[in-house]
mmCIF file of C-alpha atoms in Angstrom:
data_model
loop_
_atom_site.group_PDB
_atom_site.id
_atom_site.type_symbol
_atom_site.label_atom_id
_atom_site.label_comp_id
_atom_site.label_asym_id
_atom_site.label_seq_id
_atom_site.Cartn_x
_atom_site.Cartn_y
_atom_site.Cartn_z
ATOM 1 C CA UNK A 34 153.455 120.907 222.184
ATOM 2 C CA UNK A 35 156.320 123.513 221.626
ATOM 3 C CA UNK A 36 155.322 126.857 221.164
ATOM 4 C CA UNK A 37 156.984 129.690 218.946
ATOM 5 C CA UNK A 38 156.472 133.647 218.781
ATOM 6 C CA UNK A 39 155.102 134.129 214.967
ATOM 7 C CA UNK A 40 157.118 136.740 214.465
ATOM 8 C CA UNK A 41 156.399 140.200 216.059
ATOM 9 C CA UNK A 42 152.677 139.156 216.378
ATOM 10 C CA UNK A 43 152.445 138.224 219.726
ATOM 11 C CA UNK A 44 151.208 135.240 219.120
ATOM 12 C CA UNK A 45 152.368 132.154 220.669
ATOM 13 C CA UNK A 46 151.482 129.299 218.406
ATOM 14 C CA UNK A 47 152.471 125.807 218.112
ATOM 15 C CA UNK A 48 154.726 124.402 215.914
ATOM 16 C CA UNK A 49 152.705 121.984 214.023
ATOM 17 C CA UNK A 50 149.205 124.056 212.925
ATOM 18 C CA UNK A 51 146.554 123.189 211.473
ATOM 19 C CA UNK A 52 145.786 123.433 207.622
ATOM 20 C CA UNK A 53 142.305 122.863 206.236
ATOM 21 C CA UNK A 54 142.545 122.272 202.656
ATOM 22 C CA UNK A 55 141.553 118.122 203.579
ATOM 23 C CA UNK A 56 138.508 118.666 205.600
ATOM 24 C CA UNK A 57 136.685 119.547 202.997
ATOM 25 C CA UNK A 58 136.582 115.438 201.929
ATOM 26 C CA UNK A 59 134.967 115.280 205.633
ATOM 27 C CA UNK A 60 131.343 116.029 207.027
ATOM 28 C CA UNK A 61 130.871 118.787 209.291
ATOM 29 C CA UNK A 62 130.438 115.776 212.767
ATOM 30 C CA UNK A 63 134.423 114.406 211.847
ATOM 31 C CA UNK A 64 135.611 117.644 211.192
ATOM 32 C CA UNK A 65 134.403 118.926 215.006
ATOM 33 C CA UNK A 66 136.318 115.793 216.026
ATOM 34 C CA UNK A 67 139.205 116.936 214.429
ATOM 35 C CA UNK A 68 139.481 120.432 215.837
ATOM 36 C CA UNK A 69 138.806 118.828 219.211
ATOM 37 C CA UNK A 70 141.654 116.761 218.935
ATOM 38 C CA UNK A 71 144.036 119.414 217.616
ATOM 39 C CA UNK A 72 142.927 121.547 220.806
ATOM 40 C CA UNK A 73 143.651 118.039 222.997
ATOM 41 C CA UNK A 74 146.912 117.798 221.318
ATOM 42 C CA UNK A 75 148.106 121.239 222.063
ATOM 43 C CA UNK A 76 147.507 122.452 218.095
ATOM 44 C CA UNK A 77 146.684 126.116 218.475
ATOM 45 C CA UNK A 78 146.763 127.347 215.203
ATOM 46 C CA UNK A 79 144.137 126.620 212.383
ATOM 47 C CA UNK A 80 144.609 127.782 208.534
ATOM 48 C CA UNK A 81 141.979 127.819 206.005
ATOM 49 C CA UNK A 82 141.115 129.908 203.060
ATOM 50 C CA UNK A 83 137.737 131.243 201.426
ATOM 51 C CA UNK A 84 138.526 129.464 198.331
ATOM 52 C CA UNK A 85 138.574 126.222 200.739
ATOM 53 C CA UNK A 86 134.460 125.733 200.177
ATOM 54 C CA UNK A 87 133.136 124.640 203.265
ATOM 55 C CA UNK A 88 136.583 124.662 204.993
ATOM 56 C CA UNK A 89 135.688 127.633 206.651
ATOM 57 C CA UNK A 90 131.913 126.608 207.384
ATOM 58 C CA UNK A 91 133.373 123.701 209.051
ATOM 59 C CA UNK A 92 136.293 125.164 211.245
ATOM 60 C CA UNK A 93 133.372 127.706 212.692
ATOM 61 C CA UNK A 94 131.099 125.322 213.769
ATOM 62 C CA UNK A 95 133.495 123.412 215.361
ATOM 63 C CA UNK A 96 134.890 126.323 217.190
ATOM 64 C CA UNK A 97 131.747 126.141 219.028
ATOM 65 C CA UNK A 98 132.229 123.024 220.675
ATOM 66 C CA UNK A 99 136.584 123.239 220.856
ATOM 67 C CA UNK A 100 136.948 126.997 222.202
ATOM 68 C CA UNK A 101 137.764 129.870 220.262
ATOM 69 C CA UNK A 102 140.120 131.155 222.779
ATOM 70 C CA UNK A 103 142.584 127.910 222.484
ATOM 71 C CA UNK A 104 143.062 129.019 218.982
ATOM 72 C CA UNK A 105 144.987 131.787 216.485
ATOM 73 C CA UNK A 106 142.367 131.392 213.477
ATOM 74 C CA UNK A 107 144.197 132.422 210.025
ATOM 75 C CA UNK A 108 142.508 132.551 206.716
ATOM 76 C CA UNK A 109 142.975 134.287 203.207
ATOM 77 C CA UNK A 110 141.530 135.176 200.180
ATOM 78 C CA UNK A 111 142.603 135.606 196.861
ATOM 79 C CA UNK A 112 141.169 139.483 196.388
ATOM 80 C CA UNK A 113 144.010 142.112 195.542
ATOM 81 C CA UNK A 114 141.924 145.180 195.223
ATOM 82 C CA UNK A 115 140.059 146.867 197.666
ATOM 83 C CA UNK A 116 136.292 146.179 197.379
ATOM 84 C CA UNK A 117 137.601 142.440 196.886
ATOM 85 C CA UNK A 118 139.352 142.151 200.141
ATOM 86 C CA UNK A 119 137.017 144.077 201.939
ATOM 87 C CA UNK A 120 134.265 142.254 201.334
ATOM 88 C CA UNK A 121 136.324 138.460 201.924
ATOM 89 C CA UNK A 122 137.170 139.402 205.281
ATOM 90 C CA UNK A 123 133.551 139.776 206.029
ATOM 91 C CA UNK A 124 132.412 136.563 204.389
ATOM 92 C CA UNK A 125 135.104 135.051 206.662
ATOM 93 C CA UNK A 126 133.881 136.685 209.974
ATOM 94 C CA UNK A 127 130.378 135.761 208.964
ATOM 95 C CA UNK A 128 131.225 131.994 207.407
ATOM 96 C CA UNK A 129 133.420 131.608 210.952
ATOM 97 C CA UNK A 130 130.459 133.338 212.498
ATOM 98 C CA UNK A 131 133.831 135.364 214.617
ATOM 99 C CA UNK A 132 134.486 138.185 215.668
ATOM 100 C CA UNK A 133 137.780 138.645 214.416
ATOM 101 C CA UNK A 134 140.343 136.603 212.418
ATOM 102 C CA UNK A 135 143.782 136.795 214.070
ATOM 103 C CA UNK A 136 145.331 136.295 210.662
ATOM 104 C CA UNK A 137 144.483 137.606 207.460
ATOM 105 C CA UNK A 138 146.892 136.852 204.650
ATOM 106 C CA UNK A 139 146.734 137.672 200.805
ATOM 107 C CA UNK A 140 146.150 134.213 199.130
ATOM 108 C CA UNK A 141 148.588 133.008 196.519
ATOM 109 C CA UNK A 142 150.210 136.500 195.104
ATOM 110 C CA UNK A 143 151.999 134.745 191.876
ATOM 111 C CA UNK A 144 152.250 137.710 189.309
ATOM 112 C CA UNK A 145 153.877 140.797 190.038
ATOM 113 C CA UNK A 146 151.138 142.882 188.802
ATOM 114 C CA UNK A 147 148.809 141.438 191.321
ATOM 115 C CA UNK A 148 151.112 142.106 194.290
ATOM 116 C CA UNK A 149 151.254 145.884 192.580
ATOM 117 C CA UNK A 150 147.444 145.833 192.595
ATOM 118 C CA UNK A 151 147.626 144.859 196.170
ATOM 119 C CA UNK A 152 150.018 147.464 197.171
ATOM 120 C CA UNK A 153 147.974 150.656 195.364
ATOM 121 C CA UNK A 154 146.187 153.329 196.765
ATOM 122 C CA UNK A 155 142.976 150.936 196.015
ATOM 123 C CA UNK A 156 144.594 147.529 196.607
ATOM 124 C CA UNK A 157 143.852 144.558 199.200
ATOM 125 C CA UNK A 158 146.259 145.751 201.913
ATOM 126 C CA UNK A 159 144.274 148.788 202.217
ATOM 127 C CA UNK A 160 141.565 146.710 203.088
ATOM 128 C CA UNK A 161 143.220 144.658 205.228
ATOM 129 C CA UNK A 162 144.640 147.723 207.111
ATOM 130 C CA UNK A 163 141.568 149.309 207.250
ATOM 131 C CA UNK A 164 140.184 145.916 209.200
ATOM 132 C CA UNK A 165 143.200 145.387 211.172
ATOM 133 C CA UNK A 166 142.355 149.317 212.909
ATOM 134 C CA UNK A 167 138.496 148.091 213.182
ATOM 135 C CA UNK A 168 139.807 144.965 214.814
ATOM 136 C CA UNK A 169 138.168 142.842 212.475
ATOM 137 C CA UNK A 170 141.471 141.226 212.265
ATOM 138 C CA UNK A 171 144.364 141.397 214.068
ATOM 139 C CA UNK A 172 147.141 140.487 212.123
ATOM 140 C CA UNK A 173 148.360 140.637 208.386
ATOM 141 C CA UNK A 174 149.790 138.268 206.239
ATOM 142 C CA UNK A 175 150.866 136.912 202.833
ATOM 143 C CA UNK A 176 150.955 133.983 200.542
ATOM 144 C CA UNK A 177 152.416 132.558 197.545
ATOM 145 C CA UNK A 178 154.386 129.935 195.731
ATOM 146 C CA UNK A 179 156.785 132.484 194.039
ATOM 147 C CA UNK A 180 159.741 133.400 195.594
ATOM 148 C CA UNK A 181 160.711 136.847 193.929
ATOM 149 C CA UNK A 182 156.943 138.414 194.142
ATOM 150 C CA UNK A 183 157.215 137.420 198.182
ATOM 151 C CA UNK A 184 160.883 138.459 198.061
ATOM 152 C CA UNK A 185 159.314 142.339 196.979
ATOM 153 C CA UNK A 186 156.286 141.787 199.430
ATOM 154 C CA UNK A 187 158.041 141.407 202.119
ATOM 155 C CA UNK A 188 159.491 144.680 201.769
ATOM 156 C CA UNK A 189 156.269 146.498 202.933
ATOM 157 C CA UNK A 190 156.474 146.459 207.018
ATOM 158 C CA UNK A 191 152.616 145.816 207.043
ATOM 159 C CA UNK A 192 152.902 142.415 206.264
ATOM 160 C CA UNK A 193 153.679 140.881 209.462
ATOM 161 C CA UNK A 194 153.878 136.791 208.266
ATOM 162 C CA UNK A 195 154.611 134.644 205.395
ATOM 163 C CA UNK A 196 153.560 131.876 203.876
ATOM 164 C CA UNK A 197 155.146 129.710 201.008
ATOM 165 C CA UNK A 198 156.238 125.607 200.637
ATOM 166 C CA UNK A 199 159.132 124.551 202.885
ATOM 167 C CA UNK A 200 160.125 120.881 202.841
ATOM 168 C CA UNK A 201 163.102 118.697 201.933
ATOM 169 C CA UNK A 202 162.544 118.993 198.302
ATOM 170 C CA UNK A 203 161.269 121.994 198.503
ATOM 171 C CA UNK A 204 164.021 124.309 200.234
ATOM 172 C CA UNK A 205 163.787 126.845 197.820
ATOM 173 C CA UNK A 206 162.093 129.490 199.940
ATOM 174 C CA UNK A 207 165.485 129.925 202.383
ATOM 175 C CA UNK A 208 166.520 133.082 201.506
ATOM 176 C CA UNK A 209 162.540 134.167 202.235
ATOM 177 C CA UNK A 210 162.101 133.089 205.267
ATOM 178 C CA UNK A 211 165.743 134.183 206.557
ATOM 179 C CA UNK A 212 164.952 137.848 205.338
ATOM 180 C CA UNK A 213 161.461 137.493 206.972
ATOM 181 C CA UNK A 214 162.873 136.409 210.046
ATOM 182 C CA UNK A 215 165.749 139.110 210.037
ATOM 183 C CA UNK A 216 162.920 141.466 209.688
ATOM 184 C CA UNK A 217 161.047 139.766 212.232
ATOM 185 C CA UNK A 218 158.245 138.567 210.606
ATOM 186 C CA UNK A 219 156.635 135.095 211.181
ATOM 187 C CA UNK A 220 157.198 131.901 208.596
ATOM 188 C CA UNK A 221 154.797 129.884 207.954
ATOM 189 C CA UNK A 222 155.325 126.899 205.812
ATOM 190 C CA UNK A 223 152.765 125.437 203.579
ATOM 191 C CA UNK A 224 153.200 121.893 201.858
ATOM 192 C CA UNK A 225 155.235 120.410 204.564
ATOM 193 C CA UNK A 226 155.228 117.079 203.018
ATOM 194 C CA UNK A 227 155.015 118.136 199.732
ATOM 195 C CA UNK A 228 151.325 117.875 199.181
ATOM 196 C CA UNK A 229 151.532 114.432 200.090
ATOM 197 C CA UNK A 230 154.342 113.597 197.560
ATOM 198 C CA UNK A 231 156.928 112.897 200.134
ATOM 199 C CA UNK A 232 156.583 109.379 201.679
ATOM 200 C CA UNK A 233 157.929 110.150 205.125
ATOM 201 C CA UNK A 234 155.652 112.559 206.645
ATOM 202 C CA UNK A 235 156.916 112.314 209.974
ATOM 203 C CA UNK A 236 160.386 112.912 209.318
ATOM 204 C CA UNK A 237 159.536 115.653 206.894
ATOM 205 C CA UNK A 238 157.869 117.714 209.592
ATOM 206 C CA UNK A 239 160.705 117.235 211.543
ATOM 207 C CA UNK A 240 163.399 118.566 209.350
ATOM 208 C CA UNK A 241 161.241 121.647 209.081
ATOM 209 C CA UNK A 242 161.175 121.956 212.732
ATOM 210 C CA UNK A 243 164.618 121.576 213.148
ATOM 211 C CA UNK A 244 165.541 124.175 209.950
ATOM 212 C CA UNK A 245 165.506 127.451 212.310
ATOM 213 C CA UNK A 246 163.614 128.831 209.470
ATOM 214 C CA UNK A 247 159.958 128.171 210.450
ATOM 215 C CA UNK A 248 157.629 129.292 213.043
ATOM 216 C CA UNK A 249 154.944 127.052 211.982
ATOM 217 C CA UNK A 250 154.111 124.152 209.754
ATOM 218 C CA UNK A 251 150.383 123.789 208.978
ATOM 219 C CA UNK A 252 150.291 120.038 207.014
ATOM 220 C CA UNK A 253 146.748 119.300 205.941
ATOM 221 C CA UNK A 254 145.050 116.797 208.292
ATOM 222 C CA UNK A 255 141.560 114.787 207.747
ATOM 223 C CA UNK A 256 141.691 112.210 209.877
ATOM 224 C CA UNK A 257 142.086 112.095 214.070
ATOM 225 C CA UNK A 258 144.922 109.840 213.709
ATOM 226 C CA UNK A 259 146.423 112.299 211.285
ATOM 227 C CA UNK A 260 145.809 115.296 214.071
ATOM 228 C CA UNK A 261 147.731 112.662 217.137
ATOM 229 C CA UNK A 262 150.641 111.690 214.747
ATOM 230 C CA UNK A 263 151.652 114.768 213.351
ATOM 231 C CA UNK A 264 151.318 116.845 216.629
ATOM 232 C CA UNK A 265 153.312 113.984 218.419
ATOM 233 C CA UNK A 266 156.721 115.581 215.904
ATOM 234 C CA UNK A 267 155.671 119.275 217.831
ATOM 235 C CA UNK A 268 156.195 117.210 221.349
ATOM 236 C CA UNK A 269 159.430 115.391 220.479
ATOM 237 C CA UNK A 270 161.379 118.056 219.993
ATOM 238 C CA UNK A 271 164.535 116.328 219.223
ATOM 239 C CA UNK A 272 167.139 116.966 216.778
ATOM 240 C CA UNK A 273 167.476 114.643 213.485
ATOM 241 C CA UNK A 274 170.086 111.694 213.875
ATOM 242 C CA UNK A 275 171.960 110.340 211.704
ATOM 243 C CA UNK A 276 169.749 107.725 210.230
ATOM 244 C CA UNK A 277 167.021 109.988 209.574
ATOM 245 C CA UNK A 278 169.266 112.631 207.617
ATOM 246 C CA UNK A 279 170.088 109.469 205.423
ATOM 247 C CA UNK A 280 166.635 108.550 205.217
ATOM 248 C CA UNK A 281 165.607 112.150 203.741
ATOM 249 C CA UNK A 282 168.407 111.868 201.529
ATOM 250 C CA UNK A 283 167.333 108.811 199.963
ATOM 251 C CA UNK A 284 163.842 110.004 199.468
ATOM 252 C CA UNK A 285 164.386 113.162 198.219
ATOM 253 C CA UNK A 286 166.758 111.465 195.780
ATOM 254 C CA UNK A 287 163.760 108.867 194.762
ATOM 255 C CA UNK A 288 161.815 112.061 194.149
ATOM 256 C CA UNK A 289 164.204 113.168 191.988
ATOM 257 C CA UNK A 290 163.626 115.980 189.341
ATOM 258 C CA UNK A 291 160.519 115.030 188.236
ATOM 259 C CA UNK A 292 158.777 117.649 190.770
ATOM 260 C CA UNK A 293 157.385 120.678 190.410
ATOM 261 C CA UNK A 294 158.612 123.222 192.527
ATOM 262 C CA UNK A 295 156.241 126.345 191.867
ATOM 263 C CA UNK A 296 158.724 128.441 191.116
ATOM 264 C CA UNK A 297 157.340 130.155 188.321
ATOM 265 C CA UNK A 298 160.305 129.991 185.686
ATOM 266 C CA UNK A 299 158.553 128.337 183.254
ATOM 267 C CA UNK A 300 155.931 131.531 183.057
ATOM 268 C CA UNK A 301 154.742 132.900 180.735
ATOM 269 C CA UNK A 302 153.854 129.907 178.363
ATOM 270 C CA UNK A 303 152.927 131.440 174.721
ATOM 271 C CA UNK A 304 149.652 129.622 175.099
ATOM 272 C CA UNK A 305 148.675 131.460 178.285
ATOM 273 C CA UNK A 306 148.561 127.806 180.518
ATOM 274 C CA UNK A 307 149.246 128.811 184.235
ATOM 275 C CA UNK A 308 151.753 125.602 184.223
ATOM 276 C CA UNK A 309 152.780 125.058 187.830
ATOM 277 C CA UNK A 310 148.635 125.827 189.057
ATOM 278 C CA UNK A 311 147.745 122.700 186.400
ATOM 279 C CA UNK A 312 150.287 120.764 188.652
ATOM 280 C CA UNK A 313 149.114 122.116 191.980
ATOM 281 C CA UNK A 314 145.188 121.414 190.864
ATOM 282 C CA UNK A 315 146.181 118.059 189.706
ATOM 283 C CA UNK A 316 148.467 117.223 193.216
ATOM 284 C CA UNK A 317 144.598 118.092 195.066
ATOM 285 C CA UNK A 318 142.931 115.295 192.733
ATOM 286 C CA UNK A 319 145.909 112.753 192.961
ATOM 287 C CA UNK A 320 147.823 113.497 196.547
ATOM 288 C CA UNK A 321 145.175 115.040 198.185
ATOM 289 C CA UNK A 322 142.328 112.724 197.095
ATOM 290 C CA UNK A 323 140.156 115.746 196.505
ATOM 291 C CA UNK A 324 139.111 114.941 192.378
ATOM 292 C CA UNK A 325 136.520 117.288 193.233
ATOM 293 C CA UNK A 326 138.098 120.327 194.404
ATOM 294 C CA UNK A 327 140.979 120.190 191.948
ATOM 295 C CA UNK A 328 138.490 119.566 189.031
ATOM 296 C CA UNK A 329 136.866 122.456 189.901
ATOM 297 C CA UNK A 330 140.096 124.591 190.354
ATOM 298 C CA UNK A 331 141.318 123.144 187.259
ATOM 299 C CA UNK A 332 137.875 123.985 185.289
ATOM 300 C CA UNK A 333 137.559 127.733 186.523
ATOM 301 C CA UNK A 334 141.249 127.786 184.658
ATOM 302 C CA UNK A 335 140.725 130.253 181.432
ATOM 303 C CA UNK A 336 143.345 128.621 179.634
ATOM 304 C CA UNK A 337 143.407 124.226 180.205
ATOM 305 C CA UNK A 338 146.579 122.194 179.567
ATOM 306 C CA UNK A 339 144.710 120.781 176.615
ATOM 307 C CA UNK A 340 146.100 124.236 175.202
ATOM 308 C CA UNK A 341 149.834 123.088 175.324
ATOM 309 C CA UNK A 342 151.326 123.231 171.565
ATOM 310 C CA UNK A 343 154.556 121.468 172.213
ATOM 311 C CA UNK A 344 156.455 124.278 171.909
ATOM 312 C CA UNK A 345 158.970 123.551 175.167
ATOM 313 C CA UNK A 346 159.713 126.831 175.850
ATOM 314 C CA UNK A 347 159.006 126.329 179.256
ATOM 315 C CA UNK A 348 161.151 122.990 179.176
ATOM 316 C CA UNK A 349 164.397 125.405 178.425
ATOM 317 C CA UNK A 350 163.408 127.616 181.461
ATOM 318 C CA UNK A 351 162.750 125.025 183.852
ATOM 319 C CA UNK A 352 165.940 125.219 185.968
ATOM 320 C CA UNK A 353 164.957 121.645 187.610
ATOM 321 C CA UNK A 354 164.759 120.384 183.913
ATOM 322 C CA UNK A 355 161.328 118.533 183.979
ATOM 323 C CA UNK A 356 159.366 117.313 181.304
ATOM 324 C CA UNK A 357 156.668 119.865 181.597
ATOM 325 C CA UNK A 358 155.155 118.681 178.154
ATOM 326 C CA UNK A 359 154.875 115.554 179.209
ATOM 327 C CA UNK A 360 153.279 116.266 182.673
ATOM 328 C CA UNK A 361 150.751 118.482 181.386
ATOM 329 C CA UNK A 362 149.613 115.883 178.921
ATOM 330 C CA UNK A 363 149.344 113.130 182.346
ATOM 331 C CA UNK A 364 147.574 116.288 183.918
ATOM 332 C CA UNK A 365 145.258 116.271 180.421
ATOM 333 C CA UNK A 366 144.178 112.364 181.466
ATOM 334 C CA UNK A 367 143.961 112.638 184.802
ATOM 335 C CA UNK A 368 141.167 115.390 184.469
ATOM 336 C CA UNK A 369 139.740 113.731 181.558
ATOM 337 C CA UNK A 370 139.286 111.012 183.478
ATOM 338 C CA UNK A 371 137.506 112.623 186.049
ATOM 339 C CA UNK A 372 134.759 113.460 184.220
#
């Protein structure tokens, strides 16, 4: 497995890491086996979340059996104020029943008064600092799905990584991750097959690998056989030919607009619908084949898609012109029908 520096960490991970968003669909005996086999397959890198339910449950218990010294274990939380973050990080350590976490990262930063709230005297990445001198973790990190906010974030020299979807329909986070990298941070990208929207997986994590813009691609694996196929692209090494460049082509062009990016342009709706979080909470029941999990994201939502009055306002902001009325009323059905 090829290795990169994440950034001014230290840390040597592999290219291809390991997200955990999918092993939640998994008991706690297959998800051991899949650790094992990321360790086997020279995966050294695990990412999970507190909002992941048992995610994190699982991933510590199987640490036990796989080694936590062949692994850099990152995880996040969405808490942007002090007493939030600070008390996360120890439902991680405890949860993970660790030590320390070698990445902590804010979780999904998409307004700009949250990443002020996590900047203030009182915010998160006091917290987070505070840990980082107790060694309760060792590194620092951040996450989201906007550009701009992460764009600002990365301003602050304590963040020391990045997170945010890279892809070949989702290339809108190059100018992020070549300012993190000037600045020497480490890129992670999240939704490296577009949360299972782009057919070829393999050749998707290869583009990213070949991009020079990532240190790390963490696709969401479930299955063994996912864990051996995906970590086989880390091996290889080699650079896209020919074929395969027309291949992407053609499927990002089958994908065509109709795609949500996350970019946030379409914010605010009048109505007060987080639009492209109804899109990501629907790709978890469709893509993902977690109903439950996105159900449950989608339900903890103050305002539903239901709430959509037709207005389009967000249709003349979209700069990738989708039908956003139209896809909240499929994202309406599909949750209605999961009930």
């Amino acid at each position: 497995m090829k290795k990169r520096m994440l950034g001014n960490t230290g840390m040597e991970v592999s290219v291809i890491g390991f997200g955990g968003i999918p092993i939640q669909r998994v008991n706690q005996e297959e998800a051991t086996k899949i650790v094992l086999e990321c360790r086997d397959r020279g995966i050294n890198f695990i990412d999970t979340a507190r909002g992941y339910t048992v995610s994190e449950e699982y991933i510590g218990n199987a640490l036990k059996k796989a080694g936590r010294e062949n692994f850099y274990i990152a995880t996040k939380a969405m808490g942007y104020d002090y007493e939030s973050m600070k008390n996360f990080i120890e439902e991680s350590l405890k949860t993970m029943q660790l030590d320390y976490i070698d990445l902590y990262q804010v979780h999904n930063v998409s307004k700009m008064e949250q990443l002020d709230t996590v900047l203030s005297e009182n915010g998160a990445l006091k917290a987070l600092v505070e840990a980082k001198e107790k060694g309760l973790i060792k590194h620092i990190g951040i996450t989201g799905h906007i550009r701009e906010i992460l764009l600002k974030a990365i301003e602050n020299d304590e963040f020391e990584t990045v997170q945010f979807p890279f892809n070949p329909v989702e290339s809108q986070g190059t100018e992020l991750f070549t300012k993190a990298l000037e600045k020497g941070m480490g890129t992670i990208a999240m939704k490296p097959i577009a949360g299972g929207a782009f057919g070829k997986g393999k050749l998707s994590l290869k583009y990213i690998m070949n991009s020079n813009l990532i240190t790390v691609a963490i696709p969401g694996m479930d299955s063994v056989s996912q864990v051996a196929e995906n970590a086989a692209i880390g091996i290889d090494g080699e650079p896209l030919t020919q074929e395969e460049m027309e291949e992407i082509k053609k499927e990002v062009e089958s994908l065509g607009n109709d795609f949500c990016r996350r970019c946030g342009y379409c914010k605010p709706c009048p109505e007060g619908i987080d639009i492209p979080n109804v899109f990501v909470y629907e790709g978890y029941a469709i893509r993902y084949n977690l109903p439950e999990y996105g159900k449950l994201k989608y339900d903890g939502m103050p305002v539903k898609a239901d709430a959509c009055v037709r207005c389009r306002k967000c249709e003349r902001k979209c700069p990738y012109n989708l039908h956003i009325v139209d896809k909240l009323k499929h994202a309406v059905e599909t949750f209605k029908n999961l009930e």
